[in-house]
CSV table of C-alpha atoms in Angstrom, one decimal:
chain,number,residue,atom,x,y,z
Y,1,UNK,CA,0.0,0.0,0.0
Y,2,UNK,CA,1.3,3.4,-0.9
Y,3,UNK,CA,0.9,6.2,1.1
Y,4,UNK,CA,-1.4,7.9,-1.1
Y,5,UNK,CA,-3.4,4.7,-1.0
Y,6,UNK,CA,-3.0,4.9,3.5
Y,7,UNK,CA,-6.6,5.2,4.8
Y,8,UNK,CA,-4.5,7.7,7.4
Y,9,UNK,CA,-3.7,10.1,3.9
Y,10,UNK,CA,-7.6,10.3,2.9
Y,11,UNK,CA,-8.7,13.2,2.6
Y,12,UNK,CA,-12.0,13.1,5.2
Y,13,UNK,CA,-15.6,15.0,3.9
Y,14,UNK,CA,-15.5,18.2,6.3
Y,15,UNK,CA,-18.3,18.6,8.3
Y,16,UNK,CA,-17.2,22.2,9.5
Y,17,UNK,CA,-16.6,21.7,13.1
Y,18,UNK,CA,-13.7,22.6,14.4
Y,19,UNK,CA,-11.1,21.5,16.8
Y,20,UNK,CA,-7.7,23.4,18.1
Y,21,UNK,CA,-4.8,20.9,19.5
Y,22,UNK,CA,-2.2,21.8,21.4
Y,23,UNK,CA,0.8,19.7,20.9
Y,24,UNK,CA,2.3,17.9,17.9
Y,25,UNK,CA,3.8,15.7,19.4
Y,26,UNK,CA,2.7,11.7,19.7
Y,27,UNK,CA,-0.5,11.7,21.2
Y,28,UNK,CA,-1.8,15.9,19.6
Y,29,UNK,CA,-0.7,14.2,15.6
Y,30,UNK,CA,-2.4,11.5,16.3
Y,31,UNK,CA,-5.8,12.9,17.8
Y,32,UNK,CA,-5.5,15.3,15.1
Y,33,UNK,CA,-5.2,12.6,12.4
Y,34,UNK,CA,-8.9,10.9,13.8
Y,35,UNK,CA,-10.6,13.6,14.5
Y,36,UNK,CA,-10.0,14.8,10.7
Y,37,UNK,CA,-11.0,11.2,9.4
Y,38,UNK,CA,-14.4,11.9,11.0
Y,39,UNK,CA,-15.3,15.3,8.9
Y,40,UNK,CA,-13.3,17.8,11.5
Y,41,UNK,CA,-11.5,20.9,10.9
Y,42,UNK,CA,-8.4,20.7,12.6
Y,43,UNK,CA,-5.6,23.7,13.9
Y,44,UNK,CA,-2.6,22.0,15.7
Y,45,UNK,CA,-0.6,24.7,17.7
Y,46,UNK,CA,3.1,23.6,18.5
Y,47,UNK,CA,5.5,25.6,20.9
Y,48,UNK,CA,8.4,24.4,19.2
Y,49,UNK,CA,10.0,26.1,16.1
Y,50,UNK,CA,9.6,22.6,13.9
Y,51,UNK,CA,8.5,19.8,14.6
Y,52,UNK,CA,10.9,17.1,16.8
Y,53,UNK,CA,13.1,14.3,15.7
Y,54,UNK,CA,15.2,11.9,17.7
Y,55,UNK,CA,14.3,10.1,20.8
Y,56,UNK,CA,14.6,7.5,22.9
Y,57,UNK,CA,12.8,4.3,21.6
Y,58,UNK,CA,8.8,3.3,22.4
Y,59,UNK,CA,7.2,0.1,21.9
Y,60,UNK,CA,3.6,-0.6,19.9
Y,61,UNK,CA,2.1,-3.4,21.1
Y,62,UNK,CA,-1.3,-5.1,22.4
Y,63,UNK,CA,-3.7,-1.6,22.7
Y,64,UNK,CA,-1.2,0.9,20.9
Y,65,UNK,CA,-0.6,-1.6,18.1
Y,66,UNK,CA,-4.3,-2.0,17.9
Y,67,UNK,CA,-4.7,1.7,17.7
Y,68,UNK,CA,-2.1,2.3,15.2
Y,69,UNK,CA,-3.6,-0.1,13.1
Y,70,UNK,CA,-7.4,1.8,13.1
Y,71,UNK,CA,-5.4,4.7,12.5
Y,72,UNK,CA,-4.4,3.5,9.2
Y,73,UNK,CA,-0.5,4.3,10.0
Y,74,UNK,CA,1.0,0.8,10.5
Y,75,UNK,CA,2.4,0.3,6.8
Y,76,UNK,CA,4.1,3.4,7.2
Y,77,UNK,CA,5.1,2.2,10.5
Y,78,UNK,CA,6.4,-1.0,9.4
Y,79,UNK,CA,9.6,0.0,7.1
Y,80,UNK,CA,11.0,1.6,10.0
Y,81,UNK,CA,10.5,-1.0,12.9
Y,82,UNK,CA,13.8,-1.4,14.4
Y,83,UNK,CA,12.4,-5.1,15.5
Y,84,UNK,CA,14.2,-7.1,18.1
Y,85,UNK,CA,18.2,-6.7,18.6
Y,86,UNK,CA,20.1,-8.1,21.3
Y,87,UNK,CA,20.5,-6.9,24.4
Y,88,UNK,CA,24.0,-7.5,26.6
Y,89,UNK,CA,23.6,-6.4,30.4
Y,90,UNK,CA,27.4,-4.7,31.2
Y,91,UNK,CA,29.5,-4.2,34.0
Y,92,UNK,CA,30.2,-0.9,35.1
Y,93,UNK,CA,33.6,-0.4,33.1
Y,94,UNK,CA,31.4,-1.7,29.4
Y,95,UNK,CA,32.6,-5.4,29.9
Y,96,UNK,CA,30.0,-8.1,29.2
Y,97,UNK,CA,28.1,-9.8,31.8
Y,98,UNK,CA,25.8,-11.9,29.8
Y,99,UNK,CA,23.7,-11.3,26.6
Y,100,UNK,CA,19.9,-11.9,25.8
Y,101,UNK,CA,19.3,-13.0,22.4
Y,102,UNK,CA,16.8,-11.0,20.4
Y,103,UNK,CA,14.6,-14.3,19.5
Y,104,UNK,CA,14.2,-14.5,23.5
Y,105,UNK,CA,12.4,-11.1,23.6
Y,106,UNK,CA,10.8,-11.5,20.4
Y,107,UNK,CA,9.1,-15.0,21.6
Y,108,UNK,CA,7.6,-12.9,24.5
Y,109,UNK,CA,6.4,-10.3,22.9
Y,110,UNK,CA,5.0,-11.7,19.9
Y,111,UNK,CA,5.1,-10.4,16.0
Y,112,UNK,CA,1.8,-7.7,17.3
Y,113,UNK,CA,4.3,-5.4,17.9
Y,114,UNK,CA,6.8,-2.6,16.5
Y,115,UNK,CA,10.2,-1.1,18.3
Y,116,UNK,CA,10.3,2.6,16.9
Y,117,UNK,CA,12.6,5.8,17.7
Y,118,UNK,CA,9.8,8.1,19.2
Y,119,UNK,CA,11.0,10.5,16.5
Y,120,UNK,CA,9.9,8.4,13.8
Y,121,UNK,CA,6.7,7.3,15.2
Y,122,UNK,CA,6.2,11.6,15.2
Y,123,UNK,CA,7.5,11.5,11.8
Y,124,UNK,CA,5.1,9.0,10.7
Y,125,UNK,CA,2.0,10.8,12.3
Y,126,UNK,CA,3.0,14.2,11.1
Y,127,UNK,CA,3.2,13.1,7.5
Y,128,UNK,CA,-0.4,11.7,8.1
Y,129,UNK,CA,-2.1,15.2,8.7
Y,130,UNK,CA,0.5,17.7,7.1
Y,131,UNK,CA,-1.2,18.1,4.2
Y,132,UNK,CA,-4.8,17.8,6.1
Y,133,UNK,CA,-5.1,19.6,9.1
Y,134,UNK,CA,-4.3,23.5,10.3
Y,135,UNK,CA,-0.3,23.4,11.7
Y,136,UNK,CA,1.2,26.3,13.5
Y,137,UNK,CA,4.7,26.2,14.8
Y,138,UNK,CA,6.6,28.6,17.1
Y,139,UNK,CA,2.7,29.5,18.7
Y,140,UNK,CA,2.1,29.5,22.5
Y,141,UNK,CA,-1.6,29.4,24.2
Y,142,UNK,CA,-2.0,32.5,26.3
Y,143,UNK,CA,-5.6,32.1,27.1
Y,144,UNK,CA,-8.7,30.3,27.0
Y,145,UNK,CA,-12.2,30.9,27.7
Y,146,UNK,CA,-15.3,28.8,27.2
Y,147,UNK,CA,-19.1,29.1,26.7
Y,148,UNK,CA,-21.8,26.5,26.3
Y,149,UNK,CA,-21.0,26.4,22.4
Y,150,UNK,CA,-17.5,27.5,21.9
Y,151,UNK,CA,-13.9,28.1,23.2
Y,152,UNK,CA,-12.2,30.8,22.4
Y,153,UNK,CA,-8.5,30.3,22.4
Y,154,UNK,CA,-6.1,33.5,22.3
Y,155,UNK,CA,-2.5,32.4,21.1
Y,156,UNK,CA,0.8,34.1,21.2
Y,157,UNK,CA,0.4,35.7,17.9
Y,158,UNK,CA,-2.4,37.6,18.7
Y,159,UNK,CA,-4.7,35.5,16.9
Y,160,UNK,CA,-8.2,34.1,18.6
Y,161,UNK,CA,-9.4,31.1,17.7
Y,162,UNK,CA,-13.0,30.2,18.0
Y,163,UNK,CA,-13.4,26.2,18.6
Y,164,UNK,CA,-15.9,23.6,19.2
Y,165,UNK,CA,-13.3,21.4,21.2
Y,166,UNK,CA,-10.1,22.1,22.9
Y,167,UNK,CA,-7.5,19.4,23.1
Y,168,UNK,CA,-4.4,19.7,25.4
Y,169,UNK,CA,-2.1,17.2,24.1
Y,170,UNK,CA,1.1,19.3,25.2
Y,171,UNK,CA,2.6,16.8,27.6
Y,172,UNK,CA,3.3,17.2,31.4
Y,173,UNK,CA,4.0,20.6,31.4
Y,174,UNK,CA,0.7,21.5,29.9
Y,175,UNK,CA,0.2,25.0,29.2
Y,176,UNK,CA,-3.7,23.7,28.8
Y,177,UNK,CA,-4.3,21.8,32.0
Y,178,UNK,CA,-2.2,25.3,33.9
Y,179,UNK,CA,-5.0,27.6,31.9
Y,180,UNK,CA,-8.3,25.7,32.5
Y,181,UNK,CA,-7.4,23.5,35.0
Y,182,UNK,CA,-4.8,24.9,38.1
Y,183,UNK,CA,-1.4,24.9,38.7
Y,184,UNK,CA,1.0,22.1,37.9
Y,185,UNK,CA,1.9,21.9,41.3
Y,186,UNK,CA,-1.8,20.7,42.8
Y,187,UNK,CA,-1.4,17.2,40.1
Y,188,UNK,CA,2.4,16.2,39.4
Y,189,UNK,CA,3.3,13.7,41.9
Y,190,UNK,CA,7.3,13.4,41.8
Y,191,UNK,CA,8.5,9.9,41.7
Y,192,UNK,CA,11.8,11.1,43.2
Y,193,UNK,CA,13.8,10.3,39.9
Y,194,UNK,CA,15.1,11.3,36.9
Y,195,UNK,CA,15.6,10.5,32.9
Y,196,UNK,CA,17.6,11.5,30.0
Y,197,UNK,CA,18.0,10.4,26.5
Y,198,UNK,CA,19.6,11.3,23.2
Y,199,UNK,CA,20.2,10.3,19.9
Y,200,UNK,CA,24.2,9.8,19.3
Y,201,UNK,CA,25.5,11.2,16.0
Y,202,UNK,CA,28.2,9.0,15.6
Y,203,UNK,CA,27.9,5.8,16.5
Y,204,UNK,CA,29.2,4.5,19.3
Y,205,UNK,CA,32.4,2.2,19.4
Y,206,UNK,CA,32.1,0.2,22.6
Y,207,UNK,CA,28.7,-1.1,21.5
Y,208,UNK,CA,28.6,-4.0,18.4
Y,209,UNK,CA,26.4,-2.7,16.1
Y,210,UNK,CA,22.8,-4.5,16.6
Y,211,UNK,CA,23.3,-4.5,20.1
Y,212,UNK,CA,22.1,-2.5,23.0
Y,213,UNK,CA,24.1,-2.6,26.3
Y,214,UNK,CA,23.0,-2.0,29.4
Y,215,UNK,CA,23.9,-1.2,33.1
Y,216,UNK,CA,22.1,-1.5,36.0
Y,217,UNK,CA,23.1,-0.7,39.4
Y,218,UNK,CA,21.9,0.3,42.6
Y,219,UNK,CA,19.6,3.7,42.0
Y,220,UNK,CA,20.5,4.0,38.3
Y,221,UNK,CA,20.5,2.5,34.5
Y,222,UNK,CA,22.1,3.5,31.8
Y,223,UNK,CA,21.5,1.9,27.7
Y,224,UNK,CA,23.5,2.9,24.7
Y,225,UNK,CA,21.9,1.2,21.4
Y,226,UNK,CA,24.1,0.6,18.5
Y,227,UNK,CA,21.4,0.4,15.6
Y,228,UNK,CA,23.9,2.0,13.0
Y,229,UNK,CA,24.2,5.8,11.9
Y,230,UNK,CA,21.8,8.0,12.9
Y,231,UNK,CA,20.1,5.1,14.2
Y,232,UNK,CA,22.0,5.3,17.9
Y,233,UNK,CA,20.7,6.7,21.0
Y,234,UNK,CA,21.6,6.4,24.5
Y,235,UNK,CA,18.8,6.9,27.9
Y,236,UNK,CA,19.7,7.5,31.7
Y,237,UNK,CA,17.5,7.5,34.5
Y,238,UNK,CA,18.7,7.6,38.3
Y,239,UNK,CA,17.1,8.6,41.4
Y,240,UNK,CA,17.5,11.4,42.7
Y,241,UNK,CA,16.5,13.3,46.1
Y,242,UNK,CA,16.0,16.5,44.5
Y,243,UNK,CA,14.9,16.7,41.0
Y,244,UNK,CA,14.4,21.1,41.1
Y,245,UNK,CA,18.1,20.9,41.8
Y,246,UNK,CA,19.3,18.4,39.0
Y,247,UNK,CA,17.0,20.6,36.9
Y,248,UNK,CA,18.9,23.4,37.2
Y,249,UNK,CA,22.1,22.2,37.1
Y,250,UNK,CA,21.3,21.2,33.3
Y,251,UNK,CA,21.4,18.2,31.5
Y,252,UNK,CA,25.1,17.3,30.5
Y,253,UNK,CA,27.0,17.9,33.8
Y,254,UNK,CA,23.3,16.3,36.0
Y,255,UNK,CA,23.7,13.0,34.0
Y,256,UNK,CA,27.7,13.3,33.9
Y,257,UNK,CA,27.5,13.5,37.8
Y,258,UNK,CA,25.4,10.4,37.9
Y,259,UNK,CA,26.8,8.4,35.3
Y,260,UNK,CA,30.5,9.8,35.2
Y,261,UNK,CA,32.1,6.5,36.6
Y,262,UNK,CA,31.2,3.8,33.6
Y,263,UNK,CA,33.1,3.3,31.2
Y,264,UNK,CA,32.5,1.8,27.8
Y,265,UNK,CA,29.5,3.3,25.3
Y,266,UNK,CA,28.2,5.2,27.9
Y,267,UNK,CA,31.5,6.9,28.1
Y,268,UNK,CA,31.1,7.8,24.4
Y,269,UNK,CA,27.8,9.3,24.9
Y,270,UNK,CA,28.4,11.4,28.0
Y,271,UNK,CA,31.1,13.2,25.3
Y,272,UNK,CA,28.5,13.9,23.1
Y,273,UNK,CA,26.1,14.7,25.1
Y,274,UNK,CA,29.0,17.8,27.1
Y,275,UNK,CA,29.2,18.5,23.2
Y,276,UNK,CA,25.7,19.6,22.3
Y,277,UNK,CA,23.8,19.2,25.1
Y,278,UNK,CA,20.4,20.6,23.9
Y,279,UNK,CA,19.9,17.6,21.7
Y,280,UNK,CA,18.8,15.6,25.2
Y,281,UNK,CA,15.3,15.2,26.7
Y,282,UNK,CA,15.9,15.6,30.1
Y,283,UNK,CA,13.5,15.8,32.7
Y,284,UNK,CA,11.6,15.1,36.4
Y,285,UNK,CA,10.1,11.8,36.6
Y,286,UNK,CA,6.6,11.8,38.0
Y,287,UNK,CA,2.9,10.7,37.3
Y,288,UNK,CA,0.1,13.6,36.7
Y,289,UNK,CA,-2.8,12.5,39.0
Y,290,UNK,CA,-6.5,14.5,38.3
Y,291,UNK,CA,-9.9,13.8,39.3
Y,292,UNK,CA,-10.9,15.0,36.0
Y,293,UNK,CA,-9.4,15.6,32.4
Y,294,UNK,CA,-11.8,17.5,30.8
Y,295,UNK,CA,-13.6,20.7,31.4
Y,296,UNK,CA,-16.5,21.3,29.4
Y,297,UNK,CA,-15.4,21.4,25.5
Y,298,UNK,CA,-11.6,20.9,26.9
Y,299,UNK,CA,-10.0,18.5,27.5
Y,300,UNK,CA,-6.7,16.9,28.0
Y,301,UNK,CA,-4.6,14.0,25.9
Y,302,UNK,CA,-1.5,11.7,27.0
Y,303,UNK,CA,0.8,13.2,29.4
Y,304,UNK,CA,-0.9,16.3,30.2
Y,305,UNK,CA,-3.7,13.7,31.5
Y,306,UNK,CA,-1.9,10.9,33.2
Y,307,UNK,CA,1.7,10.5,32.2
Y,308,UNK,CA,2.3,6.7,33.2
Y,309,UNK,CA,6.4,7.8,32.6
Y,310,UNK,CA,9.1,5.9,31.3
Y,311,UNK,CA,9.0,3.5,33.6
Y,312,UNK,CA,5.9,1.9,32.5
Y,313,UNK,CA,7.3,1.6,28.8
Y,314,UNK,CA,3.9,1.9,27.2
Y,315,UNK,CA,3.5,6.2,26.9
Y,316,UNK,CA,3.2,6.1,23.4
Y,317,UNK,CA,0.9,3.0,23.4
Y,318,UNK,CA,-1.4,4.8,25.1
Y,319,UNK,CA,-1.5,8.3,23.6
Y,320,UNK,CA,-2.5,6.5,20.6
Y,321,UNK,CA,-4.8,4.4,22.1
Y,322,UNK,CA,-5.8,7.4,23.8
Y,323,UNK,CA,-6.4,10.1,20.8
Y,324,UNK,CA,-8.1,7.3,18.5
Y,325,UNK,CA,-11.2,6.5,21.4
Y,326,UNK,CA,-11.3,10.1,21.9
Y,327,UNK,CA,-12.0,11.0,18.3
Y,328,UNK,CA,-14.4,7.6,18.2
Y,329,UNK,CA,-16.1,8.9,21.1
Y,330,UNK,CA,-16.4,12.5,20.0
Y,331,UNK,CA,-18.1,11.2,16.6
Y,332,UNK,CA,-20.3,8.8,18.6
Y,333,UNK,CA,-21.8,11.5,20.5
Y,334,UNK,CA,-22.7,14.1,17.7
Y,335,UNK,CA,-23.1,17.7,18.8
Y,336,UNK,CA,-23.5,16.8,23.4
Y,337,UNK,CA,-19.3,17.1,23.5
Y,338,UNK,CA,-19.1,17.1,27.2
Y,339,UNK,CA,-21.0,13.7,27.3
Y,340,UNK,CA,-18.8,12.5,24.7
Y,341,UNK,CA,-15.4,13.8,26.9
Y,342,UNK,CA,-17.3,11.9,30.1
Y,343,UNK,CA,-17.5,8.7,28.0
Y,344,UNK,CA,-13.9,8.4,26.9
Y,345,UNK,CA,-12.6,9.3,30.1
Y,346,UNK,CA,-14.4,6.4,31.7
Y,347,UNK,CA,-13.0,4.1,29.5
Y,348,UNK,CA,-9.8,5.3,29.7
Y,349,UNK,CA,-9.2,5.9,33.5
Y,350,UNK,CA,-8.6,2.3,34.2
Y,351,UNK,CA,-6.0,1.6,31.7
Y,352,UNK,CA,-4.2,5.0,32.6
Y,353,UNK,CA,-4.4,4.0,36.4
Y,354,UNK,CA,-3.2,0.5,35.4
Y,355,UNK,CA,0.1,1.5,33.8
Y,356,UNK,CA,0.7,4.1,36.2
Y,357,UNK,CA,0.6,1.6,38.7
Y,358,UNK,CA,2.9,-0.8,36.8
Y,359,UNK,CA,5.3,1.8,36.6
Y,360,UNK,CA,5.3,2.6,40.6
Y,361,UNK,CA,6.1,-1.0,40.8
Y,362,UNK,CA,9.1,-0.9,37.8
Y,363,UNK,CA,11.2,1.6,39.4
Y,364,UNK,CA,13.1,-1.4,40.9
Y,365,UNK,CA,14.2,-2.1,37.8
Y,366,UNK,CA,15.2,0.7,36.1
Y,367,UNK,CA,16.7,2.0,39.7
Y,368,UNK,CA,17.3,-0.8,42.0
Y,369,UNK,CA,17.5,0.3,46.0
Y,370,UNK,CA,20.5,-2.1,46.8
Y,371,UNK,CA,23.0,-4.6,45.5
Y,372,UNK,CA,20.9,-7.4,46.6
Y,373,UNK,CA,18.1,-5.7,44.2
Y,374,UNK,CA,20.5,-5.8,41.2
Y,375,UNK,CA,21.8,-9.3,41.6
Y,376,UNK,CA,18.1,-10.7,41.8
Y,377,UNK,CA,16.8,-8.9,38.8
Y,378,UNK,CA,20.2,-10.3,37.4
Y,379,UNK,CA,18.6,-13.6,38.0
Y,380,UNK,CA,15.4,-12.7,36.6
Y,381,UNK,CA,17.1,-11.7,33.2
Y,382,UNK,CA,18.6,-14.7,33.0
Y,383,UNK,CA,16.1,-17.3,33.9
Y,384,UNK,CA,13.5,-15.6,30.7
Y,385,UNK,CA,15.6,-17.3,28.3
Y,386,UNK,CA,14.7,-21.0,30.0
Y,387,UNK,CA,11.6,-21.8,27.7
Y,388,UNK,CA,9.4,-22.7,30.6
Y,389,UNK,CA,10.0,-19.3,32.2
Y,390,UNK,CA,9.8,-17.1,28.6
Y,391,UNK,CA,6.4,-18.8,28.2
Y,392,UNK,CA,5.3,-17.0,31.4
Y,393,UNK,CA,6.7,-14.0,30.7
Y,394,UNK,CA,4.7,-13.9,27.5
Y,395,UNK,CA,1.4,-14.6,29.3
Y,396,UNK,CA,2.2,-11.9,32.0
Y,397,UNK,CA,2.7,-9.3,29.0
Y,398,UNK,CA,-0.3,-10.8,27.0
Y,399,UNK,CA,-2.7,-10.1,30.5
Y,400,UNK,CA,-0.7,-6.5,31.2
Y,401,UNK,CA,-2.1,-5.4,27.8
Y,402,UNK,CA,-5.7,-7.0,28.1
């Protein structure tokens, strides 16, 4: 199928109503991309200059597979699925501890899925609704107001946008949610940690190409993926007492500080990232917790909702997930939006509570409290390549993602 053939490429019948997201990023492309296939006018507003690239990598599978697929965008997906590569847990100097094949994580997973640099899966989504939808770069909300029939949304330009819906898909930091909502303060709970990632420019030498390495120790992991040129990145997360203070020491010399002892490809990336350190995400880790996500016509999308974090591995899952059932649910629902924005938000409360919850209990594993901690997930690692044991593994993802 070509892409002017993609069901996510058709052009939908407009019915005239109109819709203002804020956010291109994962989960604002792809709510504008449905909400377009069901007749609406869309006007994506994005704080950034351009649009993103780059990234540490997500995971599409079960729900966020499912959703890709409605959403017409997984044979546009599918050329650039890294797949499965094998993974070599490393000691802290880069030697090799032991190495999990890529058939071991491929057998519990399952061929439902795709392995994607988040900047791709952007990529992917952005081509689906450049030519279709409304998008404004370098554009900042600076207020919003709401009647029974319409929002009116002011924007940095001056300009006033007059809307039937109001999505705020502009991640944890949501300008949105701060506008119509409160203060950040009253629904980010910290999680007392933090994470970094970046693509690597030149690939790293340490690291046999096809391979990711990884180190774990006590409070800390750090992965360098060699996937070849431009395909590279590397991702940090530690804990960390006091994230405000990491903040604002800034990315490079924060993750230098934490990681500054290892040696092999993370030693490589560490010089890159002093080199150009505005190429990194870097960041607090913590869950956004509200008793609501909508407000009227507004409502919010993905992180600026719930923000399950790294730690739960399926953020980008779930914006998908998330975006598609909202533009379902908005079309279900005709002209009563608020009952439409109560619908989808019942439905997706328990998955978002779910994963958040999975990711409370995986910050063992990406940070482990002691020694002891390290050397038993050690064990784990290696017992999921006995057959017996991968087989469970596999069931425990297939029920995690029903």
């Amino acid at each position: 199928m070509t892409a002017r053939e993609n069901p996510a490429h058709r052009r939908a019948e407009t019915s005239g109503r109109r819709a203002t997201i804020v956010g291109a990023g994962i989960a604002g492309l792809a709510a504008a991309l449905r909400l377009h296939q069901h007749g609406w006018d869309v006007v994506v507003i994005e704080r950034a200059p351009t649009r993103r690239s780059g990234g540490y990598l997500v995971n599409l599978h079960g729900p966020g597979y499912a959703a890709a697929e409605r959403l017409g965008l997984v044979p546009a997906l599918s050329p650039r699925d890294i797949g499965f590569f094998t993974s070599v847990l490393v000691h802290a100097d880069g030697r090799e501890k032991f190495r999990i094949p890529a058939a071991v994580t491929e057998a519990a997973v399952g061929n439902r899925a795709l392995s994607l640099f988040r900047g791709d899966l952007e990529s992917v989504l952005y081509d689906a609704v450049a030519d279709l939808v409304d998008l404004r770069f370098g554009t900042t909300v600076q207020a919003v107001a709401q009647s029974a029939g319409e929002v009116v949304v002011t924007l940095s330009d001056g300009t006033r946008l007059h809307t039937e819906l109001l999505v705020g898909a502009d991640g944890v930091h949501s300008r949105v949610r701060e506008l119509v909502f409160g203060s950040e303060s009253e629904y980010f709970v910290d999680l007392g940690h933090m994470v970094g990632a970046l693509s690597l420019e030149t690939v790293p030498d340490h690291v046999p190409e096809g391979v990711g390495t990884t180190f774990i120790g006590p409070g800390r992991t750090a992965a360098v993926m060699n996937l070849g040129p431009e395909r590279s990145s590397a991702f940090f997360t530690y804990r960390c007492p006091d994230p405000s203070a990491e903040l604002a020491l800034g990315a490079a010399p924060a993750i230098t500080r934490a990681f500054g002892d290892l040696g092999g490809g993370v030693r490589a990336a560490l010089h890159q990232l002093a080199a150009d350190p505005t190429t990194a995400y870097y960041d607090a880790v913590g869950h956004i917790v509200m008793d609501r996500w909508s407000h009227g016509r507004v409502v919010l999308l993905g992180d600026a909702a719930w923000c399950v974090t790294v730690f739960a591995g399926y953020g980008a899952a779930l914006a998908l997930d998330g975006a598609d059932r909202l533009g379902t649910a908005v079309a279900a629902h005709g002209d009563d939006i608020p009952t439409a924005l109560d619908t989808w938000e019942r439905a997706m409360r328990p998955e978002a509570h779910k994963r958040q919850a999975l990711a409370r209990k995986g910050i063992s594993r990406f940070a482990p409290p002691s020694r002891t901690h390290v050397r038993a997930g050690e064990l784990m690692l290696r017992a999921i390549q006995l057959p017996g044991i991968r087989s469970l593994v596999r069931r425990s993802i297939q029920r995690a993602n029903n």
